[in-house]
Coordinates of C-alpha atoms in Angstrom, one line a residue:
X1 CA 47.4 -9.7 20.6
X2 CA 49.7 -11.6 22.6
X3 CA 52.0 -12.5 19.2
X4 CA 54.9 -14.1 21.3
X5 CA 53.2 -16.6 23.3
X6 CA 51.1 -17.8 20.6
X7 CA 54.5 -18.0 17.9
X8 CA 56.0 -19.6 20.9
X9 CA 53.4 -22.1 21.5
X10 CA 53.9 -23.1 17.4
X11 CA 57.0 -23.4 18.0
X12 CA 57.1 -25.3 20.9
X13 CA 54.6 -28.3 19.0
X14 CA 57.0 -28.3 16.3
X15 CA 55.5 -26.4 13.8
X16 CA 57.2 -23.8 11.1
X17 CA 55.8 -20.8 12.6
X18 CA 55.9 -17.1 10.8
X19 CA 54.7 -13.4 11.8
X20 CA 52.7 -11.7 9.1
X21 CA 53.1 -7.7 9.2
X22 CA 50.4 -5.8 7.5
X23 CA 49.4 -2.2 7.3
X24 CA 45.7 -0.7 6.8
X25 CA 44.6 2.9 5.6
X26 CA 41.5 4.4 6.4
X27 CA 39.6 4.8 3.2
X28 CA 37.7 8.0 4.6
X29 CA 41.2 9.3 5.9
X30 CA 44.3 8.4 4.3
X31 CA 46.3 9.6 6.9
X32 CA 44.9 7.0 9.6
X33 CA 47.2 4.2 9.0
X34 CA 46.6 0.8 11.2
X35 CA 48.9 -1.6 11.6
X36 CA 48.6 -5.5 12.7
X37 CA 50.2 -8.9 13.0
X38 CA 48.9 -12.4 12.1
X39 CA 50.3 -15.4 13.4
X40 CA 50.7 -19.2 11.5
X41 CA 52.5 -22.4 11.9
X42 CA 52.9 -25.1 9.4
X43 CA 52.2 -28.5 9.9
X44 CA 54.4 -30.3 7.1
X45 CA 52.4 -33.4 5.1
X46 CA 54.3 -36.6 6.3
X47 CA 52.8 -38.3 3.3
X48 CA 52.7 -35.6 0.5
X49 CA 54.7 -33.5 -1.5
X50 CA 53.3 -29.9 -0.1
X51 CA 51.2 -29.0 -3.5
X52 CA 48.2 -28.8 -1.4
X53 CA 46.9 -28.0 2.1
X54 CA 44.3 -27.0 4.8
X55 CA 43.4 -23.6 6.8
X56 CA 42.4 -23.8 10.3
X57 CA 41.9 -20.1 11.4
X58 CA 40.7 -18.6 14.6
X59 CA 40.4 -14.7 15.5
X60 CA 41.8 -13.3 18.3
X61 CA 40.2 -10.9 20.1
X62 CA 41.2 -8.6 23.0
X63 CA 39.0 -8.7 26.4
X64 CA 37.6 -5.1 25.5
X65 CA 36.1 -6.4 22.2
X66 CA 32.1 -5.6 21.5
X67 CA 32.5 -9.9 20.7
X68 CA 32.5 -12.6 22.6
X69 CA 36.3 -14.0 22.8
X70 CA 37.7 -16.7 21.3
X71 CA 40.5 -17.6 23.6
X72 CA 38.5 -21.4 23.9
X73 CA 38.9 -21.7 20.1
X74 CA 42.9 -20.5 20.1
X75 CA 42.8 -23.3 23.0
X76 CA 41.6 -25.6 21.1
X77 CA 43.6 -25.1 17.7
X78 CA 46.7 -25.5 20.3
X79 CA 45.8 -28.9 21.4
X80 CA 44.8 -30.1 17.7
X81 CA 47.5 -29.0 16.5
X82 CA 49.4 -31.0 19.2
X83 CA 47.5 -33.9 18.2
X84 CA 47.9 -33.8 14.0
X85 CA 51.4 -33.6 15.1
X86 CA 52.0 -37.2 15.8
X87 CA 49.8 -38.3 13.5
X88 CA 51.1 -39.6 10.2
X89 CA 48.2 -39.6 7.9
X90 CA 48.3 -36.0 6.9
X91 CA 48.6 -35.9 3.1
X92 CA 48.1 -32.7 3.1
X93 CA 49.8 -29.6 5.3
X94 CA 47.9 -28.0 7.6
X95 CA 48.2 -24.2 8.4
X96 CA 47.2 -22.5 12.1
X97 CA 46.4 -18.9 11.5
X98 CA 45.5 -17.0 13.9
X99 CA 44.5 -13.8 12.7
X100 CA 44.0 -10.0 14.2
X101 CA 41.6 -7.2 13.3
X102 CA 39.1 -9.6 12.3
X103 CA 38.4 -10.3 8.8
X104 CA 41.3 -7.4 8.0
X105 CA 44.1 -9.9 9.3
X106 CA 42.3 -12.6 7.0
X107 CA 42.1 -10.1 3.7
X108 CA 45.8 -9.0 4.7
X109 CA 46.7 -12.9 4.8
X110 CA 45.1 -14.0 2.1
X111 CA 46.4 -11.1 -0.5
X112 CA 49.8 -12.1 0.6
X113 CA 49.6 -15.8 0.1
X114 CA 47.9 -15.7 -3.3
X115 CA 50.3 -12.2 -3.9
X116 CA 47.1 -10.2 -5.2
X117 CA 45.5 -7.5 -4.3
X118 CA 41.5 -7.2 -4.4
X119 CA 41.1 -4.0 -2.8
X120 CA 41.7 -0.4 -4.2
X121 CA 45.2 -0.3 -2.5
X122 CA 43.6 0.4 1.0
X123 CA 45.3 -2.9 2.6
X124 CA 49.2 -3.2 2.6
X125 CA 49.5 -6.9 2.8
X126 CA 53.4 -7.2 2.9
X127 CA 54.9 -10.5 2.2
X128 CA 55.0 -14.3 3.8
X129 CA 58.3 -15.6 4.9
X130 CA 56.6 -19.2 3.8
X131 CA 53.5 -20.7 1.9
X132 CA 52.2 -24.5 1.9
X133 CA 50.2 -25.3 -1.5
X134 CA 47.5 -24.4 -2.7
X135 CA 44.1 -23.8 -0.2
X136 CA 41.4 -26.7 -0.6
X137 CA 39.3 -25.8 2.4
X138 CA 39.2 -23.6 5.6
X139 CA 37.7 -24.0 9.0
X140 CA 37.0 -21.1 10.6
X141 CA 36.5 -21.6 14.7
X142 CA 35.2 -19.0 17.0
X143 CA 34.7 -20.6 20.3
X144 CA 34.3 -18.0 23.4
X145 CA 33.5 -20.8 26.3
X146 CA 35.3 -24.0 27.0
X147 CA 31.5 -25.8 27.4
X148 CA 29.4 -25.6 24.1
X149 CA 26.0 -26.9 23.9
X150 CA 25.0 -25.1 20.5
X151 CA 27.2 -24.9 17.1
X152 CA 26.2 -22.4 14.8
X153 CA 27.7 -23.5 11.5
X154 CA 27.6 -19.5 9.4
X155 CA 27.8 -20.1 5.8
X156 CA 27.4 -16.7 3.9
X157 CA 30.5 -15.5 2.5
X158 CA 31.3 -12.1 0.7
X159 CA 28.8 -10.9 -1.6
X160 CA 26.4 -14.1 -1.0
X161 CA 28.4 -16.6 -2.1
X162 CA 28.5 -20.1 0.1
X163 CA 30.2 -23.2 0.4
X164 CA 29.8 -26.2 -1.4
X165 CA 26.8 -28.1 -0.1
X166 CA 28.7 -31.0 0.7
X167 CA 31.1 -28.8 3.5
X168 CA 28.0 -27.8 5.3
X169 CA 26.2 -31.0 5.4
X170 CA 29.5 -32.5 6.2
X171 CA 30.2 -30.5 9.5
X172 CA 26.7 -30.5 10.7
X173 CA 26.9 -34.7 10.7
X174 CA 29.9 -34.9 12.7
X175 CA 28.8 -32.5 15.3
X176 CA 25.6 -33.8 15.5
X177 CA 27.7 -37.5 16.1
X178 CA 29.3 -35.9 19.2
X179 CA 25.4 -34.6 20.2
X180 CA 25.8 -31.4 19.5
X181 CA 23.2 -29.5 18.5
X182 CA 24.0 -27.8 15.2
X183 CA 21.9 -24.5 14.4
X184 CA 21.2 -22.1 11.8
X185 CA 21.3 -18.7 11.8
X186 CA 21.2 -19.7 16.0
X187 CA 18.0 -21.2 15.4
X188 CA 17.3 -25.2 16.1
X189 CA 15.2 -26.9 13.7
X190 CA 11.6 -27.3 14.7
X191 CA 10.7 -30.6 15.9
X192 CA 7.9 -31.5 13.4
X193 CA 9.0 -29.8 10.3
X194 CA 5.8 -30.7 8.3
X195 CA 3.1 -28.4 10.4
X196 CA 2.1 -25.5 10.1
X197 CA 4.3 -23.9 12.6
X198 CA 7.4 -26.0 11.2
X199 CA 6.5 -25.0 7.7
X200 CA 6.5 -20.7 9.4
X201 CA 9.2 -21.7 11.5
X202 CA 11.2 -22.8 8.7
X203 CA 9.9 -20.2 6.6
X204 CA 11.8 -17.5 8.7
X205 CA 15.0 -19.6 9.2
X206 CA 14.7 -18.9 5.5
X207 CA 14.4 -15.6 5.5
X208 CA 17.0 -14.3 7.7
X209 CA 19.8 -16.8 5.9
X210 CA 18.1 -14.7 2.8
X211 CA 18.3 -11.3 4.5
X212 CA 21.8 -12.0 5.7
X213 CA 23.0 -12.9 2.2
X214 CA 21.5 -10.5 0.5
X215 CA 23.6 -7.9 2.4
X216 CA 26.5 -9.3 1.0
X217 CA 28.8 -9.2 4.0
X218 CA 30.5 -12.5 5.5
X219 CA 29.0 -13.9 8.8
X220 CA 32.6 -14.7 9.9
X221 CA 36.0 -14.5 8.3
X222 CA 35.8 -17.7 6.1
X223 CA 33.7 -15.8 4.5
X224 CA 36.8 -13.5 2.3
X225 CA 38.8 -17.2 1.6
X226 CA 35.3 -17.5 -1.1
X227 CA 36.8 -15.3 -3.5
X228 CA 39.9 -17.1 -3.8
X229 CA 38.1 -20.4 -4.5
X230 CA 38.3 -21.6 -1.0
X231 CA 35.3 -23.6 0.2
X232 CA 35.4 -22.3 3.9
X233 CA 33.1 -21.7 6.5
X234 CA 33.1 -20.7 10.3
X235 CA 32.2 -23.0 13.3
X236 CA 30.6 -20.9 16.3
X237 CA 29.9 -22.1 19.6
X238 CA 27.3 -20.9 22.1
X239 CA 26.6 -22.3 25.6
X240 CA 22.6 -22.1 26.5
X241 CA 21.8 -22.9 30.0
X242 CA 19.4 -25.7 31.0
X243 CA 21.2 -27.7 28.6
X244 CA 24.3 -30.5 28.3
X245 CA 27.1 -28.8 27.2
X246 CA 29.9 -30.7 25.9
X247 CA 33.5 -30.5 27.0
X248 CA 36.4 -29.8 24.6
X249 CA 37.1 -33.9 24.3
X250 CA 33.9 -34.1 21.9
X251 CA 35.0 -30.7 20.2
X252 CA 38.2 -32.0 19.2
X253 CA 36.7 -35.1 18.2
X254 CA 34.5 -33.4 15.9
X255 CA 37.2 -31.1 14.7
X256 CA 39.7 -33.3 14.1
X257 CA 37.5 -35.5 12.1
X258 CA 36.6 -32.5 9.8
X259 CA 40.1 -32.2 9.3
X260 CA 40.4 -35.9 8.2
X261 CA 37.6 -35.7 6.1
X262 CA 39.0 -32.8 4.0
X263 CA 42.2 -34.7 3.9
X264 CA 41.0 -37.3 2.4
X265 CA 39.6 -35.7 -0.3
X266 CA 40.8 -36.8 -3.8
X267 CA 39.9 -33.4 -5.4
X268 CA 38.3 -30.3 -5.2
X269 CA 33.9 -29.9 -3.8
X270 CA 32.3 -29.5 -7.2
X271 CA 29.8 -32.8 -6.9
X272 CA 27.3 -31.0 -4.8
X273 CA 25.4 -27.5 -5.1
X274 CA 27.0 -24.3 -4.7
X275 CA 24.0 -22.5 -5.5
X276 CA 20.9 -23.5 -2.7
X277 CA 19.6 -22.1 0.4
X278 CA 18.8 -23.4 4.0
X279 CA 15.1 -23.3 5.6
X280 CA 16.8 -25.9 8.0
X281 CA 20.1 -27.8 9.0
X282 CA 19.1 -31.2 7.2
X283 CA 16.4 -29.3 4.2
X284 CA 18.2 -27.3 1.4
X285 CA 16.8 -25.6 -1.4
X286 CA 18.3 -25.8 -4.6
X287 CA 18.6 -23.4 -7.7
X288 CA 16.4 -25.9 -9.9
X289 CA 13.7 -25.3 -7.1
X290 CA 14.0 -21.0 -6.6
X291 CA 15.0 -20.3 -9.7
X292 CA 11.4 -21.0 -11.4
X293 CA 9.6 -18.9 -9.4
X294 CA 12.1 -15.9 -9.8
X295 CA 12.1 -16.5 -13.1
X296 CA 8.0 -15.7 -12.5
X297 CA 8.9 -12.5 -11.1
X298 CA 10.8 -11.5 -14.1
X299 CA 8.5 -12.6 -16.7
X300 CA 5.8 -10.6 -15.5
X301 CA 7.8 -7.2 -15.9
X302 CA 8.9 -8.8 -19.5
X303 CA 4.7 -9.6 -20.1
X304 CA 4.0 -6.1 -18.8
X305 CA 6.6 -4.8 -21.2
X306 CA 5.9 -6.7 -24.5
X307 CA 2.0 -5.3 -23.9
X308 CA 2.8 -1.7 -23.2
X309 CA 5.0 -2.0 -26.7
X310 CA 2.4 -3.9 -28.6
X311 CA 0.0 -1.4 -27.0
X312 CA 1.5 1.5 -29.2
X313 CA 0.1 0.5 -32.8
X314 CA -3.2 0.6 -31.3
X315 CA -3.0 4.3 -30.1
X316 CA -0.6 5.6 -32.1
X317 CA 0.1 9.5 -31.8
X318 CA 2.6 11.0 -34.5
X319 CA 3.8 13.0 -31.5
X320 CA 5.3 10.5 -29.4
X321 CA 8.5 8.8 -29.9
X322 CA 9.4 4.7 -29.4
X323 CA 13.2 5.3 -30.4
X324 CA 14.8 3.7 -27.0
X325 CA 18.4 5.3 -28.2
X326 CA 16.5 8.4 -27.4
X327 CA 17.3 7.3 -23.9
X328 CA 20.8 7.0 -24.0
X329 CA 21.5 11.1 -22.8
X330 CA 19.0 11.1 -19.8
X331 CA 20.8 7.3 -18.9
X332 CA 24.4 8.9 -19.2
X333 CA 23.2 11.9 -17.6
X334 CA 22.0 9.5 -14.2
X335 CA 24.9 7.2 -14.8
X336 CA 27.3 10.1 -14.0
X337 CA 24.9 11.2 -11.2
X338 CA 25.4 7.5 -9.4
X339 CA 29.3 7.6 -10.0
X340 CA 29.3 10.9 -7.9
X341 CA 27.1 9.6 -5.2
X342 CA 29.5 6.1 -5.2
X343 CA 32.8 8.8 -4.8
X344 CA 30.7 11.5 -2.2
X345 CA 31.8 9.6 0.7
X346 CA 35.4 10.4 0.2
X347 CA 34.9 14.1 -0.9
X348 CA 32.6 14.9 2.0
X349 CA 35.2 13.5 4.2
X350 CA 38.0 15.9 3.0
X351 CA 35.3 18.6 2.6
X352 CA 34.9 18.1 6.4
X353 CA 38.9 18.4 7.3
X354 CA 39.2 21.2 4.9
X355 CA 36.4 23.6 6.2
X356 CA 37.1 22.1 10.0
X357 CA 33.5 21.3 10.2
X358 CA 34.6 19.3 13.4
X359 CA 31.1 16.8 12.3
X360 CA 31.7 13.1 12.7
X361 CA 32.4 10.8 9.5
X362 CA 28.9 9.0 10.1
X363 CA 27.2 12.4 10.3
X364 CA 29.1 14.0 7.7
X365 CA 28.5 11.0 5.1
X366 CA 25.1 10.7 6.0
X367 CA 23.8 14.1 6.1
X368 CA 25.5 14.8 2.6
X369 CA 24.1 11.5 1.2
X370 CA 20.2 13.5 2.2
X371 CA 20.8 16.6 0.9
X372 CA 22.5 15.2 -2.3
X373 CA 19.5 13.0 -2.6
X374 CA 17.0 16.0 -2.4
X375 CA 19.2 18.0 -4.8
X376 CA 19.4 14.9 -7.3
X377 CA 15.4 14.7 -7.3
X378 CA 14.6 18.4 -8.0
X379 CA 16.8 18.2 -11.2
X380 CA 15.6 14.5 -12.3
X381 CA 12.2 16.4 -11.9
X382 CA 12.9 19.8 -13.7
X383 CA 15.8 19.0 -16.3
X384 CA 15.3 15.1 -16.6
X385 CA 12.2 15.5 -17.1
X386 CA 12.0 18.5 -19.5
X387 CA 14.5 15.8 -21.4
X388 CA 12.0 13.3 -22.2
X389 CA 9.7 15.5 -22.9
X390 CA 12.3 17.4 -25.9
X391 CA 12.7 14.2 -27.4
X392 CA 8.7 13.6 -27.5
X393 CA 9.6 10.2 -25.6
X394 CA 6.5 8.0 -25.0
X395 CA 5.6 7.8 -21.0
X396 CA 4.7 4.2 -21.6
X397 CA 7.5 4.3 -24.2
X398 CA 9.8 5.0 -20.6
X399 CA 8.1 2.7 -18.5
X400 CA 8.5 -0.1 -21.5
X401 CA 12.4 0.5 -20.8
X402 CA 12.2 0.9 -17.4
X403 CA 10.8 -2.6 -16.7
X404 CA 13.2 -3.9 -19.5
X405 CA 16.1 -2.8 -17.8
X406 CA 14.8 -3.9 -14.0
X407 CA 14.0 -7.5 -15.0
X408 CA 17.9 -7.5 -17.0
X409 CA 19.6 -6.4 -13.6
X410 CA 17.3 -8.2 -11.2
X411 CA 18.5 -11.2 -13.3
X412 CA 22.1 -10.6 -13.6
X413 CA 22.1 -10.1 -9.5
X414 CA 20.2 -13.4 -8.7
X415 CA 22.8 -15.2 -10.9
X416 CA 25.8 -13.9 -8.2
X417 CA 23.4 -13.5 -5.4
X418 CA 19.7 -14.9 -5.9
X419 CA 19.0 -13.5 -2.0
X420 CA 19.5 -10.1 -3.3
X421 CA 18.1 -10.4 -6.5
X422 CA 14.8 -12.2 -5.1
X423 CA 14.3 -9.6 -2.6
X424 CA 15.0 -6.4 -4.1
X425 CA 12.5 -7.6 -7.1
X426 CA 9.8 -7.9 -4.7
X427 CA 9.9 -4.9 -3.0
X428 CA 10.4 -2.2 -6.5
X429 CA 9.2 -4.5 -9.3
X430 CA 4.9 -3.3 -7.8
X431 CA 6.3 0.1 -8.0
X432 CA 8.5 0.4 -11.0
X433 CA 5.1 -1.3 -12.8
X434 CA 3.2 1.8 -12.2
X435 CA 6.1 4.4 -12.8
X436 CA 4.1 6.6 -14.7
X437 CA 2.3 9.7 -14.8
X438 CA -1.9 9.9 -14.4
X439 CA -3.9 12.7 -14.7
X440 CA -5.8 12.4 -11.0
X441 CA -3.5 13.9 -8.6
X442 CA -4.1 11.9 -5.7
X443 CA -2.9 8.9 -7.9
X444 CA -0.1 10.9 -9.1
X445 CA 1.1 11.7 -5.2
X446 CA 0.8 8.5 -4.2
X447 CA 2.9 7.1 -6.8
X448 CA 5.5 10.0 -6.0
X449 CA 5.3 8.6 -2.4
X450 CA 5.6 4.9 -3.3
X451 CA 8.7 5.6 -5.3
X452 CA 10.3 7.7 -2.9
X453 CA 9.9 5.4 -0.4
X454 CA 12.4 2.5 -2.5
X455 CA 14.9 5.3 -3.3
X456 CA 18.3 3.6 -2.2
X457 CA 18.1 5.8 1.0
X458 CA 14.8 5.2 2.0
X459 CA 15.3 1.4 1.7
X460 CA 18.8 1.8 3.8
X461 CA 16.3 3.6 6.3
X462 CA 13.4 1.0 6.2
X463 CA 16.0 -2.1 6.6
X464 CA 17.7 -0.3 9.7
X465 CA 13.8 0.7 11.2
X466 CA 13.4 -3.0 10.8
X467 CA 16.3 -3.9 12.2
X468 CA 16.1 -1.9 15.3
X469 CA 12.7 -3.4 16.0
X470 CA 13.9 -6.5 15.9
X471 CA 17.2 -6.1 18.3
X472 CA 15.3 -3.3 20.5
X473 CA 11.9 -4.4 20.4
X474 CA 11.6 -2.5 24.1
X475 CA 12.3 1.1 23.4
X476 CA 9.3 0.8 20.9
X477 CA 7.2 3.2 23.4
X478 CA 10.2 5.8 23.1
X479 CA 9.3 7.0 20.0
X480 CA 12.3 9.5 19.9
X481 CA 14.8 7.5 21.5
X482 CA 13.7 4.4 19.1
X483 CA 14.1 6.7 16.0
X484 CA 17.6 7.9 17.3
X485 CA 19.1 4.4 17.9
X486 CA 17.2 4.1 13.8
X487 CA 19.2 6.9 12.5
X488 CA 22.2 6.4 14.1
X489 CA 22.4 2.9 12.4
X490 CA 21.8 4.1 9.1
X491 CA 24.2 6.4 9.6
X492 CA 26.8 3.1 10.1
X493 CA 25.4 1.1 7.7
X494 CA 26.1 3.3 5.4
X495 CA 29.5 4.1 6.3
X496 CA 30.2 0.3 6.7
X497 CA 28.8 -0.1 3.3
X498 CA 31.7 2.2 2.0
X499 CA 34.5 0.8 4.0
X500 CA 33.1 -3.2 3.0
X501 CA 33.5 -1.9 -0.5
X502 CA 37.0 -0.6 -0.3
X503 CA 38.6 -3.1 1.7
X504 CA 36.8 -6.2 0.5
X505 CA 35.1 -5.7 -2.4
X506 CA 31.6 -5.8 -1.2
X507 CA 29.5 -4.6 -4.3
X508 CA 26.4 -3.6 -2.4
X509 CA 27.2 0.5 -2.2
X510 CA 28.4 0.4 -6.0
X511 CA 25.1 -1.5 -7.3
X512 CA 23.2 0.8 -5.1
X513 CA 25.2 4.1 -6.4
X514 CA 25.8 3.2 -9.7
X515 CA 23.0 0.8 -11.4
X516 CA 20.1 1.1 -8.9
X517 CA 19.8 4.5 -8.7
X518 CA 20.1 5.4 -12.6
X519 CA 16.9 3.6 -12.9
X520 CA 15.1 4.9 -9.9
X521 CA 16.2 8.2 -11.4
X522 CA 14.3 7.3 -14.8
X523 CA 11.1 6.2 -13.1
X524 CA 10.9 9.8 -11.4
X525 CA 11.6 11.5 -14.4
X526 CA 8.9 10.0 -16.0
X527 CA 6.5 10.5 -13.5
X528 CA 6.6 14.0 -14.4
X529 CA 7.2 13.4 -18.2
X530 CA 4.6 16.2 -20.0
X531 CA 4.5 13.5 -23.0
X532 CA 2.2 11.8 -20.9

């Protein structure tokens, strides 16, 4: 990152430019220490008493980079900033970050202006030489070409959480006023949204905003200034040919007037929805609308519930036991079971150095991950079950908590991410229904298959199939080739899923390790509970 020019360029307009030093460690190696640099300048409020201010952010990115560059936006933020700096309507100050490493420069940055770490100690954010007030909004620009005919406004921050409403609708408008054409999820809107192709069209605009979120990992690096109650959200450009692209006048025109906009802002977004989701640019969604439905999906595991308990006192057996606290060792047992999967990543890693394996982190992760797994089933299946079957415990007794204890976290996850929530329910609410033992063996291997199939690793190996299919939808024919480029990104989603959840706090890994799996882990013990 060429840290000079840029802090000299600040300087040069005027502004009270700084260097930010940070450090990173590995979390799979503390010895592999990374360092970087941000750079910001400060443009003071002419009309304010610095309590408040604005964030416009851009990443750099070296010519090397897997990305497109972004040297267009940095080109941009230059000349804006040249601009604001005559102007005297600023009432608030205006910072000009540009960051390095990606979203790790942001994290790094944003630790040390709000001097609090949110990571388990794996970031060093060192100190700011200066600070403006406090953060009401962030514009995130990642512009690789100076002509742009698309804008793809990315909204889905860490851990699903999103911008106020108003933001979004906000910068779609004014780029739409240049004649742009704004995008979501780089996908137009259809031109007559009420047919039946809009209506599918819109339908999977929908669901790959709802697949994105439900991942929980930002779309762009506005996406960390969420936590920090920041409404923020990045502005991408794309250039498609056959079409007008627009030169950086009308991109500095729509920039700037963002920038206005939030100025003149007499307090925090809280009028609008935080809580909705997009089918298109102009259509939202909101949590009075998806919530009801959900809601459907939840009651019918309660129903299910309330009539397998009811269903007790009409074939009662002195035999069985209803006492749910009877559950309490087999759910500490596979509590403590999900805490050591959520620390294996880390052990197999040092396991790895120790014995000089000399195996990669992705295969070393992975492959312990699959034969932890199969060692985790053949004692939930021996011991586990033997358990419930000591304490006399109902099968439909199990199954009763089972689906009690699904619909509780499905609903806790919808309220912080309803993308998440929504689709997990739909995929292991049909199979924790039928989570219990029958005497035809057919049956009985079927509903072994079914469950193994939304074991946390199986569904990490379905979503990457999927995926693949989608981004390589040519190699299909290979069959071994296709189910190479599959395994070898499981192997990283995994390992990103660990290093997400260390450095930013992604919760996906710990709700997988750690809540999901103690109840997947109760389902196949009771598949081979003898109380049956």
């Amino acid at each position: 990152m060429p840290h000079a020019f840029i802090a000299a360029q600040f300087k040069q307009l005027g502004l009270d430019t700084y260097t930010h030093n940070f450090s990173v460690k590995y979390p799979l190696d503390q010895n592999e220490i990374y360092s970087g640099k941000n750079v910001y300048g400060i443009l003071r409020a002419s009309r304010g008493a610095s309590t408040e201010c604005l964030v416009m952010s851009v990443p750099y990115r070296p010519p090397d980079s897997v990305l497109a560059g972004t040297n267009a936006g940095i080109a941009i933020m230059l000349s804006l900033a040249a601009s604001f700096r005559t102007a005297s309507y600023w009432a608030r100050d205006i910072i000009f970050l540009v960051t390095e490493h990606e979203q790790l420069g942001v994290e790094a940055w944003l630790e040390a202006y709000h001097y609090t770490s949110s990571s388990s100690n794996a970031i060093h954010f060192g100190q700011l030489d200066a600070r403006a007030g406090a953060i009401q909004a962030a514009i995130n620009l990642e512009l690789p070409y100076e002509k742009i005919s698309h804008i793809d406004v990315r909204i889905e921050g860490l851990n699903g959480q999103l911008p106020n409403l108003d933001l979004v609708n906000l910068v779609h408008r004014l780029f739409q006023q240049e004649r742009f054409t704004t995008t979501l999820k780089e996908r137009e809107d259809y031109p007559d949204p009420f047919s039946m192709e809009g209506w599918i069209y819109s339908a999977s605009s929908l669901l790959s905003l709802m697949v994105s979120q439900a991942t929980g990992v930002p779309t762009g690096n506005h996406g960390l200034f969420h936590r920090f109650g920041i409404e923020a959200l990045t502005v991408a450009g794309s250039y498609k040919r056959g079409w007008h692209g627009s030169n950086f006048l009308l991109m500095g025109r729509a920039i700037e007037g963002i920038m206005r906009s939030l100025n003149n802002l007499q307090e925090r977004f809280h009028q609008s929805f935080f809580f909705y989701l997009l089918p298109a640019t102009n259509r939202y969604i909101s949590i009075g609308v998806y919530m009801p439905p959900f809601g459907l999906m939840i009651g019918a595991m309660l129903l299910q519930a309330v009539a397998l308990y009811i269903s007790r006192k009409e074939k009662s057996n002195e035999k069985e036991s209803w006492n749910f606290l009877n559950l309490g060792s087999f759910l500490l047992y596979s509590t403590i079971c999900g805490l050591i999967f959520h620390s294996a990543p880390e052990k197999l890693t040092k396991f790895n150095r120790y014995m000089a394996l000399g195996l990669s982190t992705e295969d070393v992760v992975f492959g312990g991950f699959c034969m932890l797994s199969i060692l985790h089933c053949m004692l939930i299946s021996t011991f586990g079950a033997r358990t419930l079957s000591t304490q006399r415990l109902s099968a439909k007794c199990v199954q009763c908590a089972i689906l009690l204890l699904t619909s509780t976290l499905m609903y806790a996850v919808a309220m912080g991410n309803v993308s998440l929530g929504v689709l997990t329910c739909l995929v292991i609410s049909p199979v924790f229904s039928i989570a219990k033992a029958v005497s035809q063996r057919f049956f009985q291997y079927c509903r072994r298959l079914l469950l193994i199939l939304v074991h946390p690793l199986c569904l990490l190996f379905i979503a990457t199939f999927i995926d693949t299919c989608r981004v390589f939808p040519e190699e299909i024919n290979q069959p071994l080739k296709f189910l190479g480029k599959t395994h070898s990104a499981a192997q990283r989603a995994l390992i990103y899923a660990v290093i997400d959840g260390t450095f930013y706090g992604n919760w996906l890994f710990f709700a997988g390790t750690t809540l999901y799996l103690p109840l997947w882990s109760l389902a196949w013990a009771n598949l081979s509970n003898s109380s049956n």
